[in-house]
Amino acid sequence: EIEMALISWLKAFPVCMWVVVLTVAAAATRVPTPNQLLYQKREVSMFMHFSMCTFSPNGGCEQDTACRTNPPSLFNPSDVNTTQWLETAAALGAKEVCLTAHHTGGFALFQTDHTNYSIRQSPYQGGRGDIVKDFTASCRRFNISSCLYFINAWDCYEAPDTPEVYLDRTLGMLTELSNRTRYGKVDRFWFDQYGFGASKTQAPPGLFPAAWPKVVEHVQTVSPGTMMLPGPDGCLNPGEGGGGDYPIINYVNSTIQCSYRKAADPDSIPSIYGTNYVPYESDLSIQNPGDAWFYHEGHPFLTGAQLWTHYLATVGRGSHWILNVPPNASGLVPEGFVEAVSAVGDAVRKSFDTSVGGTTAPVTAKCSELSVTTTVSDTFDAIVIVEDLTSGQAVLGYTLEVQDGTSKTWTLVPLDTTVSGQTIGAKAIVVLPTLSNASALRLRCTKAVEAVDAVSGVTITSISAHRLAAPQTATPL
């Protein structure tokens, strides 16, 4: 009856007005999907750039643009150990690992019928190896989510194809990677350059960006439940320096280019009025300074102490952090990399697995009425706040107060609004000077997204106080 009443009501209006009704219905995309919420809770991923560039002459490369000059015979790692890769991810605390299954040069790390430039044509395991299969099996053993990097609009090996053949090859490889009997469920595809076109050396002219909707639809069909981020399910923070934007606004009008947003395209710029809910990811390679993604012998790399600052600047401001830790040409993660990521992983666990006080249940209220208080029992120098994002992001401003344990008076905590005091989102880690003799903490909401606050209010899942245990500064090996 309700459906018939709605149809009768629509017929009373000119057809041109139906668009308004349908547009309003589409606003449901402002509510995050379960996959988006799970991705945000995972907080940290590990990237693994491993492909033909790892073996390219003259010290390696970043984009294998010398198409058809690096033969498959170059790819022959002697000691690939995906168990060691996942042990490294676990030491970091990563809940997801993303492997470059198909990078810009077109080389495929898996058995495929859709290109002649793959592991099948290499001497590795006599052409019968499948590193993606070994990798996804290790992910399942470690209960760590699997993610595959796949670049659609940049396969310079196949770029001379006709648009139809190129697209058939691309979709065919995505279908192969979505074979759950062989690879299990791939939880995420990392679509580099999502939304953009391509030069004639990268893909057939005119194919992209027009083909992107077809790619997305295909993945939704052959691998239901697999996220695409970068892609329609989320965006990247600008740059590759491992810094989180602040404030983080989890809404945009269009996801088609939000991972490489431009001021000239306002629909890709975060806005509290955006029609799409999107998580944000910040990426960084451990090989810095110099921003090297594939392994380069002798390249400087970040210490545990330096990685710790990136963790606080990304996860601590509401972004997801993905750290690239590439295997060397033998197929192993270098020991120096392992030590650095273990140091930051240990620091995160020591700092946040226990607290000196925190709430025991979520608190919900309209922003103007929200006040969350918890007792604390020791000195601390960080406060962790988690917002419930089930109905969307709400908090745009908050204050923190501490109560003196002796006088019981409340004092406002000064906050640097370039890194705290505005959005909370998935998580806010507020770093403070060491506070002692405090007996309680209090959070108040000062500003919220009206569309969310008016419907469901603001929910703070938890607030807790912690003592930070940063890694000691170390010299890379």
Coordinates of C-alpha atoms in Angstrom, one line a residue:
E1 CA 0.0 0.0 0.0
I2 CA 2.8 2.4 0.8
E3 CA 4.4 1.6 -2.5
M4 CA 1.2 2.3 -4.4
A5 CA 0.6 5.5 -2.5
L6 CA 4.1 6.7 -3.4
I7 CA 3.5 5.9 -7.1
S8 CA 0.2 7.9 -7.0
W9 CA 2.0 10.8 -5.3
L10 CA 4.8 10.8 -8.0
K11 CA 2.2 10.9 -10.8
A12 CA 0.8 14.1 -9.4
F13 CA 4.0 15.9 -10.2
P14 CA 5.6 16.6 -13.6
V15 CA 8.3 14.1 -14.6
C16 CA 11.0 16.8 -14.4
M17 CA 10.4 17.0 -10.7
W18 CA 11.1 13.2 -10.2
V19 CA 14.8 13.9 -10.4
V20 CA 14.6 15.8 -7.2
V21 CA 13.0 12.9 -5.4
L22 CA 15.6 10.4 -6.8
T23 CA 18.5 12.7 -5.9
V24 CA 17.3 12.9 -2.4
A25 CA 17.1 9.1 -2.2
A26 CA 20.6 8.9 -3.5
A27 CA 21.7 10.9 -0.4
A28 CA 21.8 7.5 1.5
T29 CA 25.3 7.3 0.2
R30 CA 26.2 9.7 3.0
V31 CA 25.9 6.8 5.3
P32 CA 29.0 4.5 5.3
T33 CA 28.8 0.9 4.2
P34 CA 29.8 -1.9 6.5
N35 CA 33.0 -2.4 4.4
Q36 CA 33.9 1.3 4.7
L37 CA 33.5 1.2 8.5
L38 CA 35.5 -2.0 8.7
Y39 CA 38.3 -0.5 6.6
Q40 CA 38.4 2.6 8.9
K41 CA 38.6 0.4 12.0
R42 CA 41.6 -1.5 10.5
E43 CA 43.5 1.8 10.6
V44 CA 46.8 0.5 9.2
S45 CA 47.7 -1.4 6.0
M46 CA 51.0 -2.5 4.5
F47 CA 51.9 -1.9 0.8
M48 CA 54.2 -4.3 -1.0
H49 CA 55.6 -3.0 -4.3
F50 CA 57.1 -6.1 -6.0
S51 CA 57.2 -6.5 -9.8
M52 CA 59.4 -6.1 -12.8
C53 CA 60.7 -2.8 -11.4
T54 CA 62.3 -4.7 -8.6
F55 CA 64.5 -6.5 -11.2
S56 CA 65.0 -3.7 -13.7
P57 CA 68.6 -2.9 -14.6
N58 CA 70.4 0.2 -13.4
G59 CA 69.1 0.1 -9.9
G60 CA 65.4 -0.5 -10.5
C61 CA 62.6 1.9 -11.5
E62 CA 59.4 3.3 -10.2
Q63 CA 57.1 3.1 -13.3
D64 CA 58.2 0.5 -15.8
T65 CA 57.8 2.9 -18.7
A66 CA 60.5 1.2 -20.8
C67 CA 57.8 -1.0 -22.2
R68 CA 58.8 -4.3 -23.8
T69 CA 62.5 -3.7 -23.0
N70 CA 62.4 -5.6 -19.7
P71 CA 61.7 -9.2 -20.7
P72 CA 59.9 -11.7 -18.4
S73 CA 63.2 -13.5 -18.1
L74 CA 64.4 -10.8 -15.6
F75 CA 61.8 -11.9 -13.1
N76 CA 63.3 -14.8 -11.1
P77 CA 63.5 -14.1 -7.3
S78 CA 65.3 -16.8 -5.4
D79 CA 63.7 -16.7 -2.0
V80 CA 60.1 -15.4 -2.1
N81 CA 58.6 -16.0 1.3
T82 CA 55.1 -14.7 1.7
T83 CA 55.0 -15.9 5.2
Q84 CA 57.8 -13.5 6.1
W85 CA 55.9 -10.8 4.4
L86 CA 52.9 -11.4 6.6
E87 CA 55.0 -11.7 9.7
T88 CA 56.3 -8.2 8.9
A89 CA 52.8 -6.9 8.5
A90 CA 51.7 -8.4 11.8
A91 CA 54.7 -6.8 13.5
L92 CA 53.7 -3.5 12.1
G93 CA 50.1 -4.1 13.3
A94 CA 48.7 -3.9 9.8
K95 CA 45.2 -5.5 9.4
E96 CA 45.5 -5.5 5.6
V97 CA 48.3 -6.0 3.1
C98 CA 48.2 -4.7 -0.5
L99 CA 50.4 -6.4 -3.2
T100 CA 51.1 -4.9 -6.7
A101 CA 49.5 -7.7 -8.7
H102 CA 49.6 -5.6 -11.9
H103 CA 51.7 -2.5 -12.1
T104 CA 52.2 0.1 -14.8
G105 CA 54.6 -1.9 -17.0
G106 CA 51.8 -4.5 -17.4
F107 CA 53.7 -7.4 -15.7
A108 CA 51.3 -9.7 -13.9
L109 CA 52.3 -11.6 -10.7
F110 CA 49.7 -14.3 -11.3
Q111 CA 48.8 -16.9 -13.8
T112 CA 46.8 -15.2 -16.5
D113 CA 45.4 -16.0 -19.9
H114 CA 45.0 -12.3 -20.8
T115 CA 48.6 -11.1 -21.4
N116 CA 51.9 -12.6 -22.5
Y117 CA 53.8 -10.5 -20.0
S118 CA 53.4 -12.3 -16.7
I119 CA 54.9 -14.7 -14.3
R120 CA 53.9 -17.5 -16.7
Q121 CA 56.5 -16.3 -19.2
S122 CA 59.2 -15.9 -16.5
P123 CA 61.7 -18.5 -15.3
Y124 CA 60.3 -18.2 -11.8
Q125 CA 59.2 -21.8 -10.7
G126 CA 59.4 -22.8 -14.4
G127 CA 56.7 -20.4 -15.3
R128 CA 54.2 -22.2 -13.0
G129 CA 54.5 -19.8 -10.0
D130 CA 51.7 -17.6 -8.7
I131 CA 52.9 -15.1 -6.2
V132 CA 49.4 -13.6 -5.8
K133 CA 48.1 -17.1 -4.8
D134 CA 50.9 -17.6 -2.3
F135 CA 50.3 -14.1 -0.9
T136 CA 46.5 -14.5 -0.5
A137 CA 47.0 -17.9 1.2
S138 CA 49.4 -16.3 3.7
C139 CA 46.9 -13.5 4.3
R140 CA 44.3 -16.1 5.3
R141 CA 46.7 -17.9 7.6
F142 CA 47.5 -14.7 9.4
N143 CA 43.9 -13.5 9.4
I144 CA 45.0 -10.3 7.7
S145 CA 42.9 -8.8 4.9
S146 CA 44.1 -9.1 1.3
C147 CA 44.3 -6.2 -1.1
L148 CA 45.6 -6.1 -4.7
Y149 CA 47.0 -3.1 -6.4
F150 CA 45.8 -3.1 -10.0
I151 CA 46.3 -0.3 -12.4
N152 CA 43.7 -0.2 -15.2
A153 CA 44.5 2.8 -17.3
W154 CA 48.3 2.3 -17.5
D155 CA 49.5 -1.0 -19.0
C156 CA 52.1 0.1 -21.4
Y157 CA 52.8 -3.5 -22.6
E158 CA 49.2 -3.8 -23.9
A159 CA 48.8 -0.1 -24.8
P160 CA 49.2 -0.8 -28.6
D161 CA 46.0 -2.9 -28.4
T162 CA 42.7 -1.7 -29.8
P163 CA 40.4 -0.2 -27.0
E164 CA 38.2 -3.3 -27.2
V165 CA 41.0 -5.8 -26.8
Y166 CA 42.7 -3.7 -24.1
L167 CA 39.5 -3.5 -22.1
D168 CA 38.8 -7.2 -22.6
R169 CA 42.2 -8.0 -21.3
T170 CA 41.8 -5.7 -18.3
L171 CA 38.4 -7.1 -17.3
G172 CA 39.7 -10.6 -17.9
M173 CA 42.5 -10.2 -15.4
L174 CA 40.2 -8.7 -12.8
T175 CA 37.9 -11.7 -13.3
E176 CA 40.9 -14.1 -12.7
L177 CA 41.9 -12.2 -9.6
S178 CA 38.3 -12.5 -8.3
N179 CA 38.4 -16.3 -8.5
R180 CA 37.7 -17.1 -4.9
T181 CA 38.6 -20.8 -5.3
R182 CA 42.1 -19.8 -6.3
Y183 CA 42.6 -16.6 -4.3
G184 CA 39.9 -16.4 -1.7
K185 CA 38.0 -13.2 -1.4
V186 CA 40.1 -10.2 -2.3
D187 CA 38.9 -7.6 0.2
R188 CA 40.1 -4.5 -1.7
F189 CA 41.4 -3.5 -5.2
W190 CA 43.7 -0.5 -5.0
F191 CA 42.9 1.3 -8.3
D192 CA 45.8 3.7 -9.0
Q193 CA 44.9 6.8 -11.1
Y194 CA 41.2 6.1 -10.6
G195 CA 39.1 8.4 -12.6
F196 CA 41.8 9.7 -14.9
G197 CA 42.6 9.3 -18.6
A198 CA 45.8 7.9 -20.1
S199 CA 48.4 8.8 -22.7
K200 CA 48.8 6.7 -25.8
T201 CA 51.8 5.0 -24.2
Q202 CA 49.7 3.9 -21.2
A203 CA 46.4 2.8 -22.8
P204 CA 44.6 3.0 -26.2
P205 CA 43.6 6.6 -26.8
G206 CA 40.0 7.4 -25.9
L207 CA 39.4 4.4 -23.7
F208 CA 39.9 6.1 -20.3
P209 CA 38.3 7.8 -18.5
A210 CA 35.1 6.7 -20.3
A211 CA 35.8 3.0 -19.3
W212 CA 36.0 3.5 -15.6
P213 CA 32.2 2.9 -14.9
K214 CA 32.5 -0.4 -16.8
V215 CA 35.5 -1.4 -14.7
V216 CA 33.6 -0.6 -11.4
E217 CA 30.5 -2.4 -12.6
H218 CA 32.6 -5.4 -13.6
V219 CA 34.2 -5.7 -10.2
Q220 CA 30.9 -5.4 -8.4
T221 CA 29.6 -8.3 -10.5
V222 CA 32.5 -10.7 -10.4
S223 CA 33.7 -9.9 -6.8
P224 CA 30.7 -8.6 -4.8
G225 CA 31.8 -7.1 -1.4
T226 CA 35.3 -6.2 -2.6
M227 CA 36.1 -2.5 -1.9
M228 CA 37.7 -0.3 -4.5
L229 CA 39.8 2.3 -2.8
P230 CA 41.2 4.4 -4.4
G231 CA 38.0 4.1 -6.3
P232 CA 34.3 4.6 -5.7
D233 CA 34.6 3.5 -2.0
G234 CA 37.2 6.0 -0.8
C235 CA 39.9 8.5 -1.5
L236 CA 43.5 9.3 -1.0
N237 CA 44.9 12.3 0.9
P238 CA 47.0 14.5 -1.4
G239 CA 50.6 13.5 -1.9
E240 CA 52.5 10.4 -0.9
G241 CA 54.3 11.8 2.1
G242 CA 52.3 9.9 4.8
G243 CA 50.7 13.0 6.3
G244 CA 47.0 13.1 7.2
D245 CA 45.0 16.1 6.3
Y246 CA 43.2 17.9 9.1
P247 CA 40.4 18.3 9.6
I248 CA 39.3 15.1 7.8
I249 CA 35.9 15.6 6.2
N250 CA 34.5 12.2 5.1
Y251 CA 32.1 13.6 2.4
V252 CA 32.6 14.5 -1.2
N253 CA 30.2 15.1 -4.1
S254 CA 32.1 12.8 -6.5
T255 CA 34.6 10.0 -5.9
I256 CA 35.7 9.9 -9.6
Q257 CA 38.8 12.0 -9.0
C258 CA 38.8 12.6 -5.2
S259 CA 42.1 10.7 -4.8
Y260 CA 43.9 13.2 -6.9
R261 CA 41.8 16.2 -6.2
K262 CA 42.2 19.6 -7.9
A263 CA 40.9 23.0 -6.8
A264 CA 39.4 23.3 -10.3
D265 CA 37.1 20.4 -9.5
P266 CA 35.1 21.3 -6.5
D267 CA 33.2 18.0 -6.5
S268 CA 36.4 16.2 -5.6
I269 CA 37.1 18.5 -2.6
P270 CA 35.9 17.3 0.8
S271 CA 32.7 19.1 2.0
I272 CA 30.3 18.5 4.8
Y273 CA 27.5 18.9 2.2
G274 CA 29.0 16.2 0.0
T275 CA 26.6 13.4 -1.2
N276 CA 29.1 10.5 -0.8
Y277 CA 30.6 9.2 2.4
V278 CA 34.3 8.4 1.9
P279 CA 37.2 7.2 4.1
Y280 CA 40.6 8.7 3.4
E281 CA 43.9 7.0 3.1
S282 CA 47.4 8.4 3.5
D283 CA 50.3 6.5 1.8
L284 CA 54.0 6.5 2.5
S285 CA 57.0 4.4 1.4
I286 CA 59.5 3.4 4.1
Q287 CA 62.2 4.3 1.5
N288 CA 62.5 8.0 2.2
P289 CA 63.7 10.6 1.7
G290 CA 63.4 10.1 -2.0
D291 CA 60.0 8.5 -2.2
A292 CA 61.1 5.1 -3.6
W293 CA 58.3 2.5 -3.9
F294 CA 60.1 -0.5 -5.4
Y295 CA 63.2 -1.8 -3.6
H296 CA 66.4 0.1 -4.3
E297 CA 69.6 -1.3 -2.9
G298 CA 71.2 1.2 -0.5
H299 CA 68.3 3.7 -0.5
P300 CA 67.8 5.5 2.9
F301 CA 64.7 4.4 4.9
L302 CA 62.7 5.7 7.8
T303 CA 63.4 4.7 11.4
G304 CA 60.8 3.4 13.8
A305 CA 60.8 6.8 15.5
Q306 CA 60.1 8.6 12.2
L307 CA 57.4 6.1 11.3
W308 CA 55.8 6.8 14.7
T309 CA 55.3 10.4 13.8
H310 CA 53.5 9.4 10.6
Y311 CA 51.3 7.0 12.5
L312 CA 50.2 9.9 14.8
A313 CA 49.7 12.2 11.8
T314 CA 47.5 9.8 9.9
V315 CA 45.6 7.4 12.1
G316 CA 45.8 10.0 14.9
R317 CA 43.8 12.4 12.7
G318 CA 41.2 10.1 11.3
S319 CA 42.9 8.7 8.2
H320 CA 43.8 5.2 7.3
W321 CA 47.6 4.7 6.9
I322 CA 49.2 2.5 4.3
L323 CA 53.0 2.0 4.6
N324 CA 55.0 0.6 1.7
V325 CA 57.5 -2.0 2.8
P326 CA 58.9 -3.6 -0.4
P327 CA 60.7 -6.9 -0.8
N328 CA 64.1 -7.0 -2.3
A329 CA 65.1 -8.9 -5.5
S330 CA 65.4 -12.1 -3.6
G331 CA 61.8 -11.8 -2.5
L332 CA 62.3 -11.0 1.1
V333 CA 61.6 -7.9 3.2
P334 CA 65.0 -6.6 4.3
E335 CA 65.9 -7.0 7.9
G336 CA 66.3 -3.2 8.4
F337 CA 62.8 -2.7 7.2
V338 CA 61.5 -5.4 9.5
E339 CA 63.2 -3.8 12.5
A340 CA 61.8 -0.3 11.7
V341 CA 58.2 -1.5 11.3
S342 CA 58.4 -3.7 14.4
A343 CA 59.6 -0.7 16.4
V344 CA 56.6 1.4 15.4
G345 CA 54.2 -1.6 15.8
D346 CA 55.5 -2.2 19.3
A347 CA 55.2 1.5 20.2
V348 CA 51.5 1.5 19.1
R349 CA 50.8 -1.6 21.1
K350 CA 52.5 -0.3 24.3
S351 CA 50.9 3.1 24.0
F352 CA 47.3 2.1 23.3
D353 CA 46.6 -1.5 24.3
T354 CA 46.2 -0.3 27.9
S355 CA 44.9 3.0 29.3
V356 CA 45.0 4.9 32.6
G357 CA 41.3 5.6 32.4
G358 CA 38.4 5.5 29.9
T359 CA 34.7 5.3 29.2
T360 CA 33.0 1.9 29.4
A361 CA 30.1 2.6 27.1
P362 CA 29.2 4.9 24.2
V363 CA 27.5 8.2 24.9
T364 CA 24.9 9.7 22.5
A365 CA 23.3 13.2 22.6
K366 CA 22.7 16.2 20.4
C367 CA 26.0 18.1 19.9
S368 CA 24.9 21.0 22.1
E369 CA 24.1 18.7 24.9
L370 CA 27.0 16.2 24.6
S371 CA 29.3 15.9 27.5
V372 CA 31.4 12.8 28.1
T373 CA 33.3 12.3 31.3
T374 CA 35.7 9.6 32.5
T375 CA 37.9 9.1 35.5
V376 CA 41.7 8.8 35.2
S377 CA 44.1 7.3 37.6
D378 CA 47.7 8.2 36.6
T379 CA 49.8 10.6 34.6
F380 CA 49.2 10.6 30.8
D381 CA 50.2 12.5 27.7
A382 CA 47.6 11.4 25.1
I383 CA 43.9 11.2 24.8
V384 CA 42.2 8.8 22.3
I385 CA 38.7 9.6 21.1
V386 CA 36.6 7.4 18.8
E387 CA 33.4 8.6 17.1
D388 CA 30.6 6.2 16.0
L389 CA 30.4 6.7 12.3
T390 CA 27.5 4.3 11.6
S391 CA 25.2 7.2 10.7
G392 CA 27.9 9.3 9.2
Q393 CA 30.5 11.7 10.5
A394 CA 29.1 14.3 12.8
V395 CA 31.7 16.0 15.0
L396 CA 33.3 19.2 13.6
G397 CA 34.4 20.8 16.8
Y398 CA 35.1 19.6 20.4
T399 CA 36.8 20.8 23.6
L400 CA 38.7 18.8 26.3
E401 CA 38.9 19.6 30.0
V402 CA 40.8 18.0 32.9
Q403 CA 39.8 17.9 36.5
D404 CA 42.5 18.6 39.1
G405 CA 42.7 15.7 41.5
T406 CA 43.1 17.9 44.6
S407 CA 41.0 21.0 44.0
K408 CA 38.4 19.2 41.7
T409 CA 38.4 22.3 39.4
W410 CA 38.1 21.9 35.7
T411 CA 40.7 23.4 33.3
L412 CA 40.3 23.7 29.5
V413 CA 43.1 21.9 27.6
P414 CA 44.7 24.1 25.0
L415 CA 44.4 22.4 21.6
D416 CA 46.3 23.1 18.4
T417 CA 43.3 23.3 16.0
T418 CA 45.6 22.4 13.0
V419 CA 45.8 18.8 14.4
S420 CA 43.0 18.5 17.0
G421 CA 39.8 20.1 18.3
Q422 CA 37.9 19.9 15.1
T423 CA 36.9 16.5 13.5
I424 CA 37.2 13.2 15.4
G425 CA 36.0 10.6 12.8
A426 CA 37.5 7.1 13.0
K427 CA 40.0 8.1 15.6
A428 CA 41.6 11.2 17.2
I429 CA 44.8 10.9 19.1
V430 CA 45.4 14.2 21.0
V431 CA 49.1 14.4 22.1
L432 CA 49.6 16.6 25.2
P433 CA 52.3 17.7 27.6
T434 CA 52.4 15.1 30.4
L435 CA 49.5 15.7 32.7
S436 CA 49.7 14.6 36.4
N437 CA 47.3 14.8 39.3
A438 CA 44.3 14.7 37.0
S439 CA 41.3 12.8 38.3
A440 CA 38.9 13.1 35.3
L441 CA 38.6 14.0 31.6
R442 CA 35.7 15.7 29.9
L443 CA 34.8 16.1 26.2
R444 CA 32.2 18.5 24.9
C445 CA 30.9 18.8 21.4
T446 CA 30.9 22.3 20.1
K447 CA 30.0 21.9 16.4
A448 CA 28.5 19.1 14.3
V449 CA 27.2 18.3 10.8
E450 CA 23.6 19.4 11.1
A451 CA 22.2 16.7 8.8
V452 CA 23.6 14.0 11.0
D453 CA 23.2 15.7 14.4
A454 CA 19.5 16.5 13.7
V455 CA 18.7 12.8 12.9
S456 CA 20.8 10.6 15.1
G457 CA 22.8 13.0 17.3
V458 CA 26.5 12.5 18.1
T459 CA 27.8 9.3 19.5
I460 CA 31.2 9.0 21.1
T461 CA 32.2 5.4 21.2
S462 CA 35.1 5.9 23.7
I463 CA 37.5 8.3 25.2
S464 CA 40.6 7.2 27.0
A465 CA 43.9 8.5 28.5
H466 CA 47.3 6.9 27.7
R467 CA 51.0 7.2 28.3
L468 CA 52.9 7.2 25.0
A469 CA 55.8 4.8 24.5
A470 CA 57.5 6.2 21.4
P471 CA 60.3 4.2 19.7
Q472 CA 63.8 5.2 20.4
T473 CA 65.6 7.0 17.6
A474 CA 67.8 4.5 15.7
T475 CA 70.1 4.7 12.7
P476 CA 69.0 2.6 9.7
L477 CA 71.2 -0.5 9.1

